[in-house]
Amino acid sequence: MSTAPPFPAADPLGEALHVLRMDGVFYCRSELGEPWGMTLPPTPGCLWFHVVTSGGCRLTVDGAGGRDGAGDGADRELRPGELVVVPRGAGHALRSAPGVSAPDIRSIPHPVLDGRYALLRHGGEGPVTRMVCGAVRFSHPAAGDLVASLPDLVRVEPSPIGDRVQDTLRLLAAEVERGGPGSDAVITRLADVLVLQAVRGRLQADAATRTGWLGALADDRIGRALAAVHREPERDWTVAALAATAAMSRSAFSARFTELVGESAMGYVTRWRMHAAAEFLSGGSGTVAQAAHRFGYRSEAAFARAFSRVVGEPAGRVRRHGLAGTADALAAFRS
């Protein structure tokens, strides 16, 4: 089972984003007449994004303030051409102006077109703000390592014409304004690209994120070993095999790995293997016994014990119901 991504080893962040895989869960194109407001409840496991294509609004993120990517709190004015991402699904409110009532978005009618794309028309008779909003999630359980390194609010402001994020924003805005056959599909694809660009840009720009897991990925030798585990979690890895992949002695590799990653090499292998097993079981097509065999366990009981210890849920429950708390809270948005 190889999941080798189409990125060279020199792009550890691109490889990490590929392995973790981002899935779109809910998208909404909004036309909002002043005065208007809406509150989005907490949705653990999801990254919310908002793009203002015309008009403007204010965004307030619950409990943030200290880790805003813009550096000045999480109560922000959003203007056309700006993109914001709320990485950890915190509750937040959007308003045309401070003090305007902001009801729960789930109480506002929004026809859903294909199970995950909605149209929202809301507010008064004043000037109209047009936005594209949505929720995405990284499907791999190990995405917590990446998301935890992001600030409470990632904000991408308008920048020079050649900036790739702005190029995508312009395409998105044009699609929202003009519409036409297939417009919904184009908007969702562009929105996904925008979120990935914002996350990648933030991680590349912030020196604080180049430590720990991401820093280890960027290390020439330890990064090679991590990439090998990500690509082949089912392989019978040993410290010696990983050290050989990194072209290091066992002792030097073990010390360097623990220093950068914060846990032993074999502890990381087990944790990543169980994350891969959780993804396999969440699909519902494989049994616990098959997962145990696939990921190198001779005993289903031994696999089940390791799975519960690492994932925090019994393997059988994950197979039947999926991982708890990933995107269940979004069901109301799609009804």
mmCIF file of C-alpha atoms in Angstrom:
data_model
loop_
_atom_site.group_PDB
_atom_site.id
_atom_site.type_symbol
_atom_site.label_atom_id
_atom_site.label_comp_id
_atom_site.label_asym_id
_atom_site.label_seq_id
_atom_site.Cartn_x
_atom_site.Cartn_y
_atom_site.Cartn_z
ATOM 1 C CA MET A 1 0.000 0.000 0.000
ATOM 2 C CA SER A 2 1.990 2.967 -1.233
ATOM 3 C CA THR A 3 0.725 6.506 -0.848
ATOM 4 C CA ALA A 4 3.756 8.222 -2.361
ATOM 5 C CA PRO A 5 2.755 11.755 -3.275
ATOM 6 C CA PRO A 6 3.733 13.531 -6.513
ATOM 7 C CA PHE A 7 6.179 15.805 -4.662
ATOM 8 C CA PRO A 8 9.970 15.583 -4.404
ATOM 9 C CA ALA A 9 11.544 15.039 -0.997
ATOM 10 C CA ALA A 10 12.636 18.684 -1.127
ATOM 11 C CA ASP A 11 9.014 19.725 -0.518
ATOM 12 C CA PRO A 12 8.229 18.185 2.897
ATOM 13 C CA LEU A 13 5.279 20.489 3.475
ATOM 14 C CA GLY A 14 3.713 19.594 0.134
ATOM 15 C CA GLU A 15 4.189 15.928 0.996
ATOM 16 C CA ALA A 16 2.614 16.394 4.424
ATOM 17 C CA LEU A 17 -0.418 18.159 2.970
ATOM 18 C CA HIS A 18 -0.801 15.386 0.404
ATOM 19 C CA VAL A 19 -0.606 12.606 2.975
ATOM 20 C CA LEU A 20 -3.102 14.315 5.293
ATOM 21 C CA ARG A 21 -5.589 14.951 2.426
ATOM 22 C CA MET A 22 -8.049 17.817 2.686
ATOM 23 C CA ASP A 23 -11.745 17.130 2.075
ATOM 24 C CA GLY A 24 -14.429 19.734 1.477
ATOM 25 C CA VAL A 25 -17.382 19.259 3.827
ATOM 26 C CA PHE A 26 -19.615 22.298 3.314
ATOM 27 C CA TYR A 27 -19.583 25.352 1.030
ATOM 28 C CA CYS A 28 -21.871 28.359 1.015
ATOM 29 C CA ARG A 29 -22.221 31.273 -1.420
ATOM 30 C CA SER A 30 -23.854 34.201 0.371
ATOM 31 C CA GLU A 31 -25.585 37.431 -0.635
ATOM 32 C CA LEU A 32 -26.059 39.500 2.524
ATOM 33 C CA GLY A 33 -27.975 42.794 2.645
ATOM 34 C CA GLU A 34 -27.230 45.281 5.439
ATOM 35 C CA PRO A 35 -27.952 44.962 8.267
ATOM 36 C CA TRP A 36 -27.053 41.309 8.615
ATOM 37 C CA GLY A 37 -25.271 38.940 10.967
ATOM 38 C CA MET A 38 -24.789 35.214 11.544
ATOM 39 C CA THR A 39 -23.032 32.987 14.062
ATOM 40 C CA LEU A 40 -21.286 29.747 13.164
ATOM 41 C CA PRO A 41 -21.176 27.314 16.107
ATOM 42 C CA PRO A 42 -18.039 25.364 17.064
ATOM 43 C CA THR A 43 -17.302 22.509 14.663
ATOM 44 C CA PRO A 44 -14.342 20.521 16.050
ATOM 45 C CA GLY A 45 -12.140 18.919 13.437
ATOM 46 C CA CYS A 46 -12.944 21.426 10.708
ATOM 47 C CA LEU A 47 -11.217 24.472 9.245
ATOM 48 C CA TRP A 48 -13.617 27.274 8.342
ATOM 49 C CA PHE A 49 -12.743 29.760 5.602
ATOM 50 C CA HIS A 50 -14.355 33.036 4.497
ATOM 51 C CA VAL A 51 -13.702 35.044 1.352
ATOM 52 C CA VAL A 52 -15.296 38.467 0.789
ATOM 53 C CA THR A 53 -15.719 39.014 -2.951
ATOM 54 C CA SER A 54 -17.577 42.343 -2.637
ATOM 55 C CA GLY A 55 -18.708 44.522 0.260
ATOM 56 C CA GLY A 56 -17.302 43.871 3.727
ATOM 57 C CA CYS A 57 -18.023 42.627 7.245
ATOM 58 C CA ARG A 58 -16.611 42.062 10.716
ATOM 59 C CA LEU A 59 -15.437 38.697 12.010
ATOM 60 C CA THR A 60 -15.208 37.778 15.699
ATOM 61 C CA VAL A 61 -13.678 34.433 16.740
ATOM 62 C CA ASP A 62 -14.687 32.994 20.132
ATOM 63 C CA GLY A 63 -11.855 32.722 22.625
ATOM 64 C CA ALA A 64 -9.108 33.786 20.222
ATOM 65 C CA GLY A 65 -7.277 37.094 20.481
ATOM 66 C CA GLY A 66 -3.836 35.765 21.387
ATOM 67 C CA ARG A 67 -2.943 33.726 18.323
ATOM 68 C CA ASP A 68 -4.276 35.767 15.430
ATOM 69 C CA GLY A 69 -2.158 35.385 12.321
ATOM 70 C CA ALA A 70 -2.492 39.152 11.761
ATOM 71 C CA GLY A 71 -1.050 39.836 15.193
ATOM 72 C CA ASP A 72 -3.776 42.105 16.567
ATOM 73 C CA GLY A 73 -6.594 39.997 17.928
ATOM 74 C CA ALA A 74 -9.401 38.040 16.298
ATOM 75 C CA ASP A 75 -12.014 40.776 15.886
ATOM 76 C CA ARG A 76 -11.378 41.835 12.324
ATOM 77 C CA GLU A 77 -12.818 43.881 9.503
ATOM 78 C CA LEU A 78 -12.830 41.872 6.267
ATOM 79 C CA ARG A 79 -12.608 43.603 2.910
ATOM 80 C CA PRO A 80 -12.880 42.402 -0.708
ATOM 81 C CA GLY A 81 -9.931 40.289 -1.717
ATOM 82 C CA GLU A 82 -9.249 38.979 1.792
ATOM 83 C CA LEU A 83 -9.256 35.367 2.921
ATOM 84 C CA VAL A 84 -9.466 34.214 6.524
ATOM 85 C CA VAL A 85 -9.216 30.678 7.892
ATOM 86 C CA VAL A 86 -10.389 29.603 11.364
ATOM 87 C CA PRO A 87 -8.222 26.471 11.673
ATOM 88 C CA ARG A 88 -9.673 24.636 14.666
ATOM 89 C CA GLY A 89 -13.409 25.095 14.105
ATOM 90 C CA ALA A 90 -13.907 27.669 16.863
ATOM 91 C CA GLY A 91 -17.298 29.357 17.000
ATOM 92 C CA HIS A 92 -17.319 32.735 15.287
ATOM 93 C CA ALA A 93 -19.657 35.472 14.113
ATOM 94 C CA LEU A 94 -19.885 37.574 10.944
ATOM 95 C CA ARG A 95 -21.717 40.920 10.956
ATOM 96 C CA SER A 96 -22.242 43.874 8.671
ATOM 97 C CA ALA A 97 -21.383 46.165 11.605
ATOM 98 C CA PRO A 98 -20.611 45.883 15.341
ATOM 99 C CA GLY A 99 -23.653 45.216 17.507
ATOM 100 C CA VAL A 100 -25.848 43.775 14.736
ATOM 101 C CA SER A 101 -27.807 40.684 15.776
ATOM 102 C CA ALA A 102 -26.123 37.458 14.599
ATOM 103 C CA PRO A 103 -28.447 34.419 14.757
ATOM 104 C CA ASP A 104 -27.139 30.870 14.481
ATOM 105 C CA ILE A 105 -26.638 30.130 10.781
ATOM 106 C CA ARG A 106 -28.489 26.848 11.204
ATOM 107 C CA SER A 107 -31.665 28.831 11.859
ATOM 108 C CA ILE A 108 -31.305 30.787 8.596
ATOM 109 C CA PRO A 109 -32.813 29.087 5.509
ATOM 110 C CA HIS A 110 -30.131 28.103 2.997
ATOM 111 C CA PRO A 111 -31.104 25.706 0.174
ATOM 112 C CA VAL A 112 -28.523 22.935 -0.243
ATOM 113 C CA LEU A 113 -27.863 21.998 -3.868
ATOM 114 C CA ASP A 114 -25.806 18.805 -3.903
ATOM 115 C CA GLY A 115 -25.519 17.769 -0.273
ATOM 116 C CA ARG A 116 -22.714 20.174 0.580
ATOM 117 C CA TYR A 117 -23.170 23.404 -1.429
ATOM 118 C CA ALA A 118 -25.652 26.005 -0.149
ATOM 119 C CA LEU A 119 -27.023 29.352 -1.269
ATOM 120 C CA LEU A 120 -27.649 31.877 1.508
ATOM 121 C CA ARG A 121 -29.593 35.114 1.019
ATOM 122 C CA HIS A 122 -30.032 36.956 4.287
ATOM 123 C CA GLY A 123 -30.390 40.391 5.855
ATOM 124 C CA GLY A 124 -32.031 43.695 5.066
ATOM 125 C CA GLU A 125 -32.457 45.944 2.066
ATOM 126 C CA GLY A 126 -29.130 47.787 2.366
ATOM 127 C CA PRO A 127 -25.867 47.380 0.407
ATOM 128 C CA VAL A 128 -25.012 43.772 -0.392
ATOM 129 C CA THR A 129 -21.914 41.852 0.674
ATOM 130 C CA ARG A 130 -21.046 38.749 -1.326
ATOM 131 C CA MET A 131 -18.998 35.983 0.272
ATOM 132 C CA VAL A 132 -17.906 32.401 -0.179
ATOM 133 C CA CYS A 133 -17.620 30.456 3.068
ATOM 134 C CA GLY A 134 -17.095 26.840 3.903
ATOM 135 C CA ALA A 135 -15.684 24.108 6.074
ATOM 136 C CA VAL A 136 -12.985 21.616 5.144
ATOM 137 C CA ARG A 137 -11.083 19.036 7.112
ATOM 138 C CA PHE A 138 -7.921 17.019 6.793
ATOM 139 C CA SER A 139 -9.144 13.440 6.676
ATOM 140 C CA HIS A 140 -6.036 11.838 8.200
ATOM 141 C CA PRO A 141 -6.239 11.629 12.023
ATOM 142 C CA ALA A 142 -2.635 12.828 12.307
ATOM 143 C CA ALA A 143 -3.614 16.243 10.930
ATOM 144 C CA GLY A 144 -3.778 17.504 14.507
ATOM 145 C CA ASP A 145 0.017 17.924 14.419
ATOM 146 C CA LEU A 146 -0.277 20.358 11.531
ATOM 147 C CA VAL A 147 -3.417 22.208 12.619
ATOM 148 C CA ALA A 148 -2.058 22.705 16.147
ATOM 149 C CA SER A 149 0.829 24.731 14.716
ATOM 150 C CA LEU A 150 -1.514 27.300 13.149
ATOM 151 C CA PRO A 151 -2.702 30.483 14.895
ATOM 152 C CA ASP A 152 -6.330 30.976 15.955
ATOM 153 C CA LEU A 153 -6.975 32.986 12.808
ATOM 154 C CA VAL A 154 -5.060 32.887 9.525
ATOM 155 C CA ARG A 155 -5.582 36.030 7.467
ATOM 156 C CA VAL A 156 -4.359 36.560 3.907
ATOM 157 C CA GLU A 157 -4.569 40.208 2.896
ATOM 158 C CA PRO A 158 -4.564 41.669 -0.612
ATOM 159 C CA SER A 159 -1.042 41.663 -2.008
ATOM 160 C CA PRO A 160 0.766 42.229 -5.320
ATOM 161 C CA ILE A 161 -0.787 41.103 -8.598
ATOM 162 C CA GLY A 162 1.561 38.162 -8.989
ATOM 163 C CA ASP A 163 0.684 36.586 -5.634
ATOM 164 C CA ARG A 164 -0.767 33.130 -6.171
ATOM 165 C CA VAL A 165 -3.417 33.494 -3.481
ATOM 166 C CA GLN A 166 -4.642 36.719 -5.051
ATOM 167 C CA ASP A 167 -4.732 35.091 -8.483
ATOM 168 C CA THR A 168 -7.013 32.393 -7.075
ATOM 169 C CA LEU A 169 -9.121 34.973 -5.211
ATOM 170 C CA ARG A 170 -9.686 36.898 -8.431
ATOM 171 C CA LEU A 171 -10.804 33.739 -10.230
ATOM 172 C CA LEU A 172 -13.165 32.924 -7.355
ATOM 173 C CA ALA A 173 -14.642 36.429 -7.277
ATOM 174 C CA ALA A 174 -15.223 36.361 -11.036
ATOM 175 C CA GLU A 175 -16.967 33.004 -10.781
ATOM 176 C CA VAL A 176 -19.228 34.279 -7.971
ATOM 177 C CA GLU A 177 -20.182 37.393 -9.956
ATOM 178 C CA ARG A 178 -20.728 35.757 -13.360
ATOM 179 C CA GLY A 179 -21.981 32.307 -12.435
ATOM 180 C CA GLY A 180 -23.061 29.962 -15.199
ATOM 181 C CA PRO A 181 -23.163 26.178 -15.801
ATOM 182 C CA GLY A 182 -20.822 24.326 -13.475
ATOM 183 C CA SER A 183 -20.139 27.432 -11.406
ATOM 184 C CA ASP A 184 -20.777 25.644 -8.099
ATOM 185 C CA ALA A 185 -18.181 22.979 -8.874
ATOM 186 C CA VAL A 186 -15.606 25.590 -9.937
ATOM 187 C CA ILE A 187 -16.182 27.639 -6.770
ATOM 188 C CA THR A 188 -15.668 24.621 -4.496
ATOM 189 C CA ARG A 189 -12.437 23.620 -6.277
ATOM 190 C CA LEU A 190 -11.062 27.159 -6.102
ATOM 191 C CA ALA A 191 -12.035 27.385 -2.422
ATOM 192 C CA ASP A 192 -10.078 24.210 -1.668
ATOM 193 C CA VAL A 193 -7.021 25.631 -3.442
ATOM 194 C CA LEU A 194 -7.325 28.863 -1.457
ATOM 195 C CA VAL A 195 -7.372 27.071 1.891
ATOM 196 C CA LEU A 196 -4.317 24.994 0.988
ATOM 197 C CA GLN A 197 -2.503 28.116 -0.199
ATOM 198 C CA ALA A 198 -3.324 29.926 3.038
ATOM 199 C CA VAL A 199 -2.200 27.036 5.261
ATOM 200 C CA ARG A 200 0.985 26.459 3.272
ATOM 201 C CA GLY A 201 1.822 30.158 3.194
ATOM 202 C CA ARG A 202 1.324 30.541 6.925
ATOM 203 C CA LEU A 203 3.476 27.538 7.759
ATOM 204 C CA GLN A 204 6.239 28.664 5.422
ATOM 205 C CA ALA A 205 6.219 32.235 6.735
ATOM 206 C CA ASP A 206 6.140 31.465 10.466
ATOM 207 C CA ALA A 207 9.475 30.347 11.876
ATOM 208 C CA ALA A 208 7.691 28.978 14.961
ATOM 209 C CA THR A 209 6.074 26.268 12.832
ATOM 210 C CA ARG A 210 9.422 25.000 11.575
ATOM 211 C CA THR A 211 9.983 23.052 14.770
ATOM 212 C CA GLY A 212 8.542 19.772 15.990
ATOM 213 C CA TRP A 213 6.865 17.630 13.359
ATOM 214 C CA LEU A 214 7.157 20.095 10.473
ATOM 215 C CA GLY A 215 10.707 20.916 11.410
ATOM 216 C CA ALA A 216 11.530 17.221 11.377
ATOM 217 C CA LEU A 217 9.993 16.882 7.913
ATOM 218 C CA ALA A 218 12.266 19.656 6.712
ATOM 219 C CA ASP A 219 15.384 17.950 8.109
ATOM 220 C CA ASP A 220 17.285 16.344 5.249
ATOM 221 C CA ARG A 221 17.780 12.982 6.967
ATOM 222 C CA ILE A 222 14.963 12.641 9.495
ATOM 223 C CA GLY A 223 12.558 13.968 6.867
ATOM 224 C CA ARG A 224 13.473 11.041 4.629
ATOM 225 C CA ALA A 225 12.650 8.564 7.379
ATOM 226 C CA LEU A 226 9.334 10.266 8.175
ATOM 227 C CA ALA A 227 8.342 10.290 4.507
ATOM 228 C CA ALA A 228 9.109 6.576 4.269
ATOM 229 C CA VAL A 229 6.846 5.814 7.255
ATOM 230 C CA HIS A 230 4.074 7.984 5.797
ATOM 231 C CA ARG A 231 4.260 6.227 2.451
ATOM 232 C CA GLU A 232 4.426 2.679 3.831
ATOM 233 C CA PRO A 233 2.928 2.569 7.331
ATOM 234 C CA GLU A 234 2.290 -1.162 6.968
ATOM 235 C CA ARG A 235 5.971 -2.014 6.472
ATOM 236 C CA ASP A 236 7.752 -3.899 9.264
ATOM 237 C CA TRP A 237 9.857 -0.923 10.300
ATOM 238 C CA THR A 238 12.772 -1.197 12.712
ATOM 239 C CA VAL A 239 15.111 1.475 14.026
ATOM 240 C CA ALA A 240 17.867 -0.046 11.888
ATOM 241 C CA ALA A 241 15.754 0.168 8.721
ATOM 242 C CA LEU A 242 14.760 3.763 9.422
ATOM 243 C CA ALA A 243 18.357 4.715 10.221
ATOM 244 C CA ALA A 244 19.463 3.185 6.912
ATOM 245 C CA THR A 245 16.798 5.227 5.096
ATOM 246 C CA ALA A 246 18.210 8.341 6.739
ATOM 247 C CA ALA A 247 21.811 7.259 6.023
ATOM 248 C CA MET A 248 22.709 7.501 9.724
ATOM 249 C CA SER A 249 23.937 5.187 12.440
ATOM 250 C CA ARG A 250 21.271 3.737 14.705
ATOM 251 C CA SER A 251 22.387 5.695 17.754
ATOM 252 C CA ALA A 252 22.734 9.026 15.925
ATOM 253 C CA PHE A 253 19.400 8.518 14.180
ATOM 254 C CA SER A 254 17.548 7.645 17.391
ATOM 255 C CA ALA A 255 18.903 10.668 19.224
ATOM 256 C CA ARG A 256 18.232 13.065 16.335
ATOM 257 C CA PHE A 257 14.740 11.693 15.720
ATOM 258 C CA THR A 258 13.697 12.053 19.359
ATOM 259 C CA GLU A 259 15.210 15.546 19.544
ATOM 260 C CA LEU A 260 13.260 16.805 16.515
ATOM 261 C CA VAL A 261 9.994 14.876 16.700
ATOM 262 C CA GLY A 262 9.613 14.691 20.462
ATOM 263 C CA GLU A 263 9.103 10.925 20.662
ATOM 264 C CA SER A 264 11.023 7.771 19.789
ATOM 265 C CA ALA A 265 11.158 6.528 16.218
ATOM 266 C CA MET A 266 9.218 3.342 16.965
ATOM 267 C CA GLY A 267 6.681 5.265 19.043
ATOM 268 C CA TYR A 268 6.076 7.482 16.021
ATOM 269 C CA VAL A 269 5.801 4.465 13.716
ATOM 270 C CA THR A 270 3.139 2.935 15.955
ATOM 271 C CA ARG A 271 1.210 6.194 16.222
ATOM 272 C CA TRP A 272 1.261 6.847 12.471
ATOM 273 C CA ARG A 273 0.357 3.230 11.746
ATOM 274 C CA MET A 274 -2.685 3.464 14.026
ATOM 275 C CA HIS A 275 -3.729 6.742 12.363
ATOM 276 C CA ALA A 276 -3.543 4.990 8.990
ATOM 277 C CA ALA A 277 -5.528 2.084 10.416
ATOM 278 C CA ALA A 278 -8.176 4.484 11.727
ATOM 279 C CA GLU A 279 -8.536 5.982 8.256
ATOM 280 C CA PHE A 280 -8.810 2.475 6.785
ATOM 281 C CA LEU A 281 -11.470 1.418 9.293
ATOM 282 C CA SER A 282 -13.444 4.664 8.993
ATOM 283 C CA GLY A 283 -14.236 3.722 5.411
ATOM 284 C CA GLY A 284 -16.253 0.786 6.727
ATOM 285 C CA SER A 285 -15.085 -1.603 4.012
ATOM 286 C CA GLY A 286 -12.444 -3.451 6.038
ATOM 287 C CA THR A 287 -12.711 -5.512 9.214
ATOM 288 C CA VAL A 288 -10.628 -5.122 12.352
ATOM 289 C CA ALA A 289 -8.936 -8.439 11.536
ATOM 290 C CA GLN A 290 -8.047 -7.169 8.072
ATOM 291 C CA ALA A 291 -6.664 -3.954 9.549
ATOM 292 C CA ALA A 292 -4.540 -5.937 11.991
ATOM 293 C CA HIS A 293 -3.098 -8.040 9.173
ATOM 294 C CA ARG A 294 -2.638 -5.045 6.873
ATOM 295 C CA PHE A 295 -0.633 -3.103 9.433
ATOM 296 C CA GLY A 296 1.646 -5.920 10.498
ATOM 297 C CA TYR A 297 -0.020 -7.398 13.593
ATOM 298 C CA ARG A 298 -0.209 -11.168 13.900
ATOM 299 C CA SER A 299 -2.776 -10.896 16.690
ATOM 300 C CA GLU A 300 -6.047 -9.002 16.319
ATOM 301 C CA ALA A 301 -6.093 -8.525 20.095
ATOM 302 C CA ALA A 302 -2.637 -6.905 20.102
ATOM 303 C CA PHE A 303 -3.707 -4.611 17.279
ATOM 304 C CA ALA A 304 -6.923 -3.678 19.103
ATOM 305 C CA ARG A 305 -4.985 -2.793 22.273
ATOM 306 C CA ALA A 306 -2.501 -0.614 20.370
ATOM 307 C CA PHE A 307 -5.313 1.042 18.420
ATOM 308 C CA SER A 308 -7.318 1.962 21.505
ATOM 309 C CA ARG A 309 -4.221 3.282 23.268
ATOM 310 C CA VAL A 310 -3.201 5.546 20.377
ATOM 311 C CA VAL A 311 -6.548 6.584 18.881
ATOM 312 C CA GLY A 312 -8.554 6.663 22.094
ATOM 313 C CA GLU A 313 -11.460 4.667 20.662
ATOM 314 C CA PRO A 314 -12.015 0.931 20.100
ATOM 315 C CA ALA A 315 -11.234 -0.203 16.572
ATOM 316 C CA GLY A 316 -14.671 -1.814 16.204
ATOM 317 C CA ARG A 317 -16.454 1.421 17.057
ATOM 318 C CA VAL A 318 -14.380 3.396 14.551
ATOM 319 C CA ARG A 319 -15.236 0.846 11.872
ATOM 320 C CA ARG A 320 -18.970 1.127 12.616
ATOM 321 C CA HIS A 321 -19.289 4.855 13.184
ATOM 322 C CA GLY A 322 -16.107 6.557 12.024
ATOM 323 C CA LEU A 323 -13.927 8.728 14.211
ATOM 324 C CA ALA A 324 -15.861 10.679 16.823
ATOM 325 C CA GLY A 325 -16.141 14.438 16.562
ATOM 326 C CA THR A 326 -14.729 14.973 13.074
ATOM 327 C CA ALA A 327 -17.585 16.644 11.216
ATOM 328 C CA ASP A 328 -20.846 15.456 12.774
ATOM 329 C CA ALA A 329 -21.680 18.986 13.820
ATOM 330 C CA LEU A 330 -21.916 19.979 10.160
ATOM 331 C CA ALA A 331 -24.906 17.753 9.473
ATOM 332 C CA ALA A 332 -27.311 20.558 10.336
ATOM 333 C CA PHE A 333 -25.736 22.838 7.729
ATOM 334 C CA ARG A 334 -26.467 20.306 5.001
ATOM 335 C CA SER A 335 -30.072 19.562 5.952
#
